[in-house]
């Protein structure tokens, strides 16, 4: 049997239209319930498991997503590869850019960010020098090339707490830190995947200029417009993958 690859869908990708659903599975984990039942199906003939990060009705905000349960659930059904998709703000990259980042800076706090428990010996310190799985990153980039869709190779994803957007000064600081993208869900998702030894890569869709990077304020209508017109490219990349 072919192994399933998991897709964690973000804003704008709460469902995959072309997914031929075979079954849904509710997984209860020691960390509580994932954002939704896992959906098993075929996407262009490839077995995948789909999990909408913000829930099926897109009701779970970034700081309340149960990242521990999500990754644990995927791992517990035998998943070894996870592609995470999210919409982000662009600090050095413009709206509509698609990016497969290669680095992360974590500005989040108070989230369930590890599976390491008190009393576990020896205490586990996972290597996180390169936070994403390089082989899967390359396959995503290759899928983009095959689909004729330009994807930026590399960039630093700055994970903020949300749900509010950032101030212009925060974005200025993040740019000085070396961030190219800003999003609210990239961490602790990637670190938890690493703790579980999952091969994990991320595809970002830039839906707005980050705060202070364009005239005026950030409008949800403009974000929606970018999402509506660009999310199809994300679907095509996943389909190629
Ligand atoms: N900041 C943080 N997260 C985001 C943004 C942003 O500007 N746009 C989409 N997700």
Coordinates of C-alpha atoms and ligand atoms in Angstrom, one line a residue:
X1 CA 0.0 0.0 0.0
X2 CA 1.3 3.5 -0.9
X3 CA 2.0 5.7 2.1
X4 CA -0.2 8.6 2.8
X5 CA 1.2 12.1 2.8
X6 CA -0.5 14.6 5.2
X7 CA -1.6 18.1 4.2
X8 CA -2.3 20.6 6.9
X9 CA -4.4 23.2 5.3
X10 CA -4.5 26.8 6.5
X11 CA -6.7 29.9 5.8
X12 CA -8.2 29.5 2.4
X13 CA -7.5 25.8 2.3
X14 CA -10.0 24.4 4.8
X15 CA -10.9 21.7 2.3
X16 CA -9.4 20.3 -0.8
X17 CA -12.1 20.3 -3.5
X18 CA -10.6 17.6 -5.7
X19 CA -10.1 15.2 -2.8
X20 CA -12.0 12.0 -3.2
X21 CA -12.9 11.3 0.4
X22 CA -12.6 7.7 1.5
X23 CA -13.2 8.0 5.2
X24 CA -12.9 10.3 8.2
X25 CA -11.3 9.3 11.4
X26 CA -11.7 11.0 14.8
X27 CA -8.5 10.6 16.7
X28 CA -8.3 11.3 20.4
X29 CA -4.8 12.0 21.6
X30 CA -3.2 12.4 25.0
X31 CA -3.2 16.1 24.2
X32 CA -6.9 16.4 23.4
X33 CA -8.6 16.6 20.0
X34 CA -7.1 17.7 16.8
X35 CA -8.6 20.6 14.9
X36 CA -10.9 18.2 12.9
X37 CA -11.3 14.5 12.1
X38 CA -8.6 13.3 9.8
X39 CA -9.9 13.0 6.2
X40 CA -8.4 10.1 4.2
X41 CA -8.7 10.2 0.5
X42 CA -7.2 10.3 -2.9
X43 CA -6.0 13.5 -4.4
X44 CA -5.3 13.0 -8.1
X45 CA -4.7 9.3 -7.4
X46 CA -2.4 9.9 -4.5
X47 CA -3.4 8.8 -1.0
X48 CA -3.4 11.7 1.4
X49 CA -4.7 12.7 4.8
X50 CA -6.1 16.1 5.1
X51 CA -6.3 18.2 8.3
X52 CA -7.7 21.7 8.3
X53 CA -5.6 23.6 10.9
X54 CA -8.4 26.0 11.9
X55 CA -11.1 23.4 11.9
X56 CA -13.6 22.4 9.3
X57 CA -15.6 25.7 9.7
X58 CA -12.4 27.8 10.2
X59 CA -13.3 28.7 13.8
X60 CA -10.0 28.0 15.6
X61 CA -7.7 31.0 15.8
X62 CA -3.9 30.5 15.5
X63 CA -3.1 30.8 19.2
X64 CA -5.8 28.2 20.1
X65 CA -4.9 25.6 17.5
X66 CA -4.1 22.3 19.3
X67 CA -0.8 21.8 17.5
X68 CA 0.3 19.0 19.8
X69 CA -2.9 17.0 19.1
X70 CA -2.7 17.7 15.4
X71 CA 0.8 16.4 14.9
X72 CA 0.3 13.5 17.4
X73 CA -2.9 12.4 15.5
X74 CA -1.1 12.4 12.2
X75 CA 1.8 10.5 13.6
X76 CA -0.4 8.0 15.4
X77 CA -2.1 6.9 12.1
X78 CA 1.3 6.2 10.5
X79 CA 2.0 9.5 8.7
X80 CA 5.7 10.2 8.0
X81 CA 5.5 13.2 5.7
X82 CA 3.6 16.4 6.4
X83 CA 3.1 19.4 4.1
X84 CA 1.8 22.4 5.9
X85 CA 0.2 25.2 4.0
X86 CA -0.5 28.7 5.4
X87 CA -1.2 32.3 4.3
X88 CA 1.4 34.8 5.5
X89 CA 2.3 38.4 5.4
X90 CA 5.2 39.4 3.2
X91 CA 8.2 41.3 4.7
X92 CA 10.6 41.0 1.8
X93 CA 8.2 39.2 -0.6
X94 CA 5.1 40.6 -2.3
X95 CA 1.5 39.5 -2.1
X96 CA 0.8 36.4 -4.3
X97 CA 4.4 35.1 -3.8
X98 CA 4.6 31.4 -3.0
X99 CA 7.5 30.4 -0.8
X100 CA 9.0 27.3 0.6
X101 CA 10.9 28.7 3.6
X102 CA 14.0 27.1 5.0
X103 CA 14.3 28.9 8.4
X104 CA 12.1 29.9 11.3
X105 CA 12.3 32.5 14.1
X106 CA 9.7 31.8 16.8
X107 CA 8.1 34.8 18.5
X108 CA 5.1 32.8 19.9
X109 CA 4.5 32.1 23.6
X110 CA 2.3 30.1 25.8
X111 CA 1.5 27.4 23.3
X112 CA 1.9 23.7 23.9
X113 CA 5.2 23.7 22.1
X114 CA 6.8 20.3 23.1
X115 CA 6.1 16.7 23.9
X116 CA 9.0 16.6 26.3
X117 CA 7.6 16.0 29.8
X118 CA 8.9 16.4 33.3
X119 CA 10.6 13.1 34.4
X120 CA 11.5 11.9 31.0
X121 CA 15.0 10.7 31.0
X122 CA 17.2 11.3 29.2
X123 CA 15.7 14.8 28.4
X124 CA 15.4 15.1 24.7
X125 CA 16.8 18.1 22.9
X126 CA 16.0 17.7 19.2
X127 CA 18.3 19.2 16.6
X128 CA 16.4 22.1 14.9
X129 CA 19.3 23.7 12.9
X130 CA 17.4 23.1 9.7
X131 CA 13.8 23.2 10.8
X132 CA 12.3 21.7 7.6
X133 CA 12.8 18.4 5.9
X134 CA 15.1 19.3 2.9
X135 CA 14.0 16.3 0.8
X136 CA 10.3 17.3 1.1
X137 CA 11.2 21.0 0.5
X138 CA 12.9 20.0 -2.8
X139 CA 9.9 17.9 -3.8
X140 CA 7.6 20.9 -3.2
X141 CA 9.9 23.1 -5.3
X142 CA 10.0 20.5 -8.0
X143 CA 6.2 20.2 -8.0
X144 CA 6.0 24.0 -8.5
X145 CA 8.4 23.7 -11.5
X146 CA 6.4 20.9 -13.0
X147 CA 3.2 22.9 -12.6
X148 CA 4.8 26.0 -14.1
X149 CA 4.3 27.9 -10.9
X150 CA 7.1 30.1 -9.5
X151 CA 8.0 29.3 -5.9
X152 CA 10.7 31.2 -4.0
X153 CA 13.2 28.7 -2.6
X154 CA 14.0 29.5 1.0
X155 CA 13.3 32.4 3.4
X156 CA 12.9 32.9 7.0
X157 CA 9.4 32.5 8.5
X158 CA 8.8 34.6 11.6
X159 CA 6.0 33.0 13.7
X160 CA 4.0 35.6 15.8
X161 CA 1.4 35.0 18.4
X162 CA -1.7 36.6 16.9
X163 CA -4.5 36.8 16.5
X164 CA -3.9 40.5 16.0
X165 CA -1.6 41.6 13.1
X166 CA 1.7 43.2 14.0
X167 CA 2.7 46.8 14.4
X168 CA 4.9 48.4 11.8
X169 CA 7.7 48.6 14.5
X170 CA 7.4 44.8 15.2
X171 CA 7.7 44.1 11.4
X172 CA 10.7 46.5 11.3
X173 CA 12.4 44.5 14.1
X174 CA 11.5 41.2 12.4
X175 CA 13.1 42.4 9.2
X176 CA 16.2 43.3 11.1
X177 CA 16.2 39.8 12.6
X178 CA 16.1 38.4 9.1
X179 CA 12.5 37.4 8.6
X180 CA 11.1 37.3 5.1
X181 CA 7.6 36.2 6.0
X182 CA 5.3 36.6 9.0
X183 CA 2.6 34.1 10.0
X184 CA 0.9 33.0 13.1
X185 CA 0.8 29.2 12.8
X186 CA 4.3 28.1 11.7
X187 CA 5.3 27.4 15.3
X188 CA 5.2 25.2 17.3
X189 CA 3.9 23.1 14.4
X190 CA 7.3 22.6 12.8
X191 CA 9.1 21.8 16.1
X192 CA 6.5 19.3 17.2
X193 CA 6.8 17.6 13.8
X194 CA 10.6 17.3 14.4
X195 CA 10.1 15.9 17.9
X196 CA 8.0 13.2 16.3
X197 CA 10.6 12.6 13.6
X198 CA 8.1 13.6 10.9
X199 CA 9.4 14.9 7.6
X200 CA 7.8 18.3 7.6
X201 CA 7.9 21.1 5.0
X202 CA 5.9 24.3 4.6
X203 CA 4.3 26.2 1.7
X204 CA 3.5 29.8 2.3
X205 CA 1.2 32.0 0.3
X206 CA 1.8 35.7 0.8
X207 CA -1.6 37.3 1.0
X208 CA -0.6 40.9 2.1
X209 CA 2.4 43.1 2.7
X210 CA 3.2 43.0 6.4
X211 CA 2.4 45.9 8.6
X212 CA 4.1 49.1 7.5
X213 CA 5.4 47.6 4.3
X214 CA 2.7 49.3 2.2
X215 CA 0.6 52.4 2.3
X216 CA -2.3 52.4 4.8
X217 CA -3.6 49.5 6.8
X218 CA -4.1 45.8 6.1
X219 CA -7.6 45.0 4.8
X220 CA -9.3 41.6 5.1
X221 CA -11.0 42.3 1.8
X222 CA -7.7 42.6 0.0
X223 CA -6.4 39.4 1.7
X224 CA -9.5 37.5 0.6
X225 CA -9.1 38.7 -2.9
X226 CA -5.5 37.4 -3.1
X227 CA -6.6 34.1 -1.4
X228 CA -9.5 33.7 -3.9
X229 CA -7.2 34.2 -6.9
X230 CA -4.1 32.4 -5.7
X231 CA -5.2 29.4 -3.7
X232 CA -5.7 27.5 -6.9
X233 CA -1.9 27.6 -7.5
X234 CA -1.4 25.9 -4.1
X235 CA -3.9 23.2 -5.0
X236 CA -2.0 22.6 -8.3
X237 CA 1.3 22.3 -6.5
X238 CA -0.1 19.8 -4.0
X239 CA -1.6 17.9 -6.8
X240 CA 1.8 17.7 -8.6
X241 CA 3.4 16.7 -5.3
Ligands
LIG1 N1 0.9 38.8 9.9 C1 0.8 37.6 10.5 N2 0.1 36.6 10.0 C2 -0.4 36.7 8.8 C3 -0.3 37.9 8.1 C4 0.4 39.0 8.7 O1 0.5 40.1 8.1 N3 -1.0 37.8 6.9 C5 -1.4 36.5 6.9 N4 -1.1 35.9 8.0

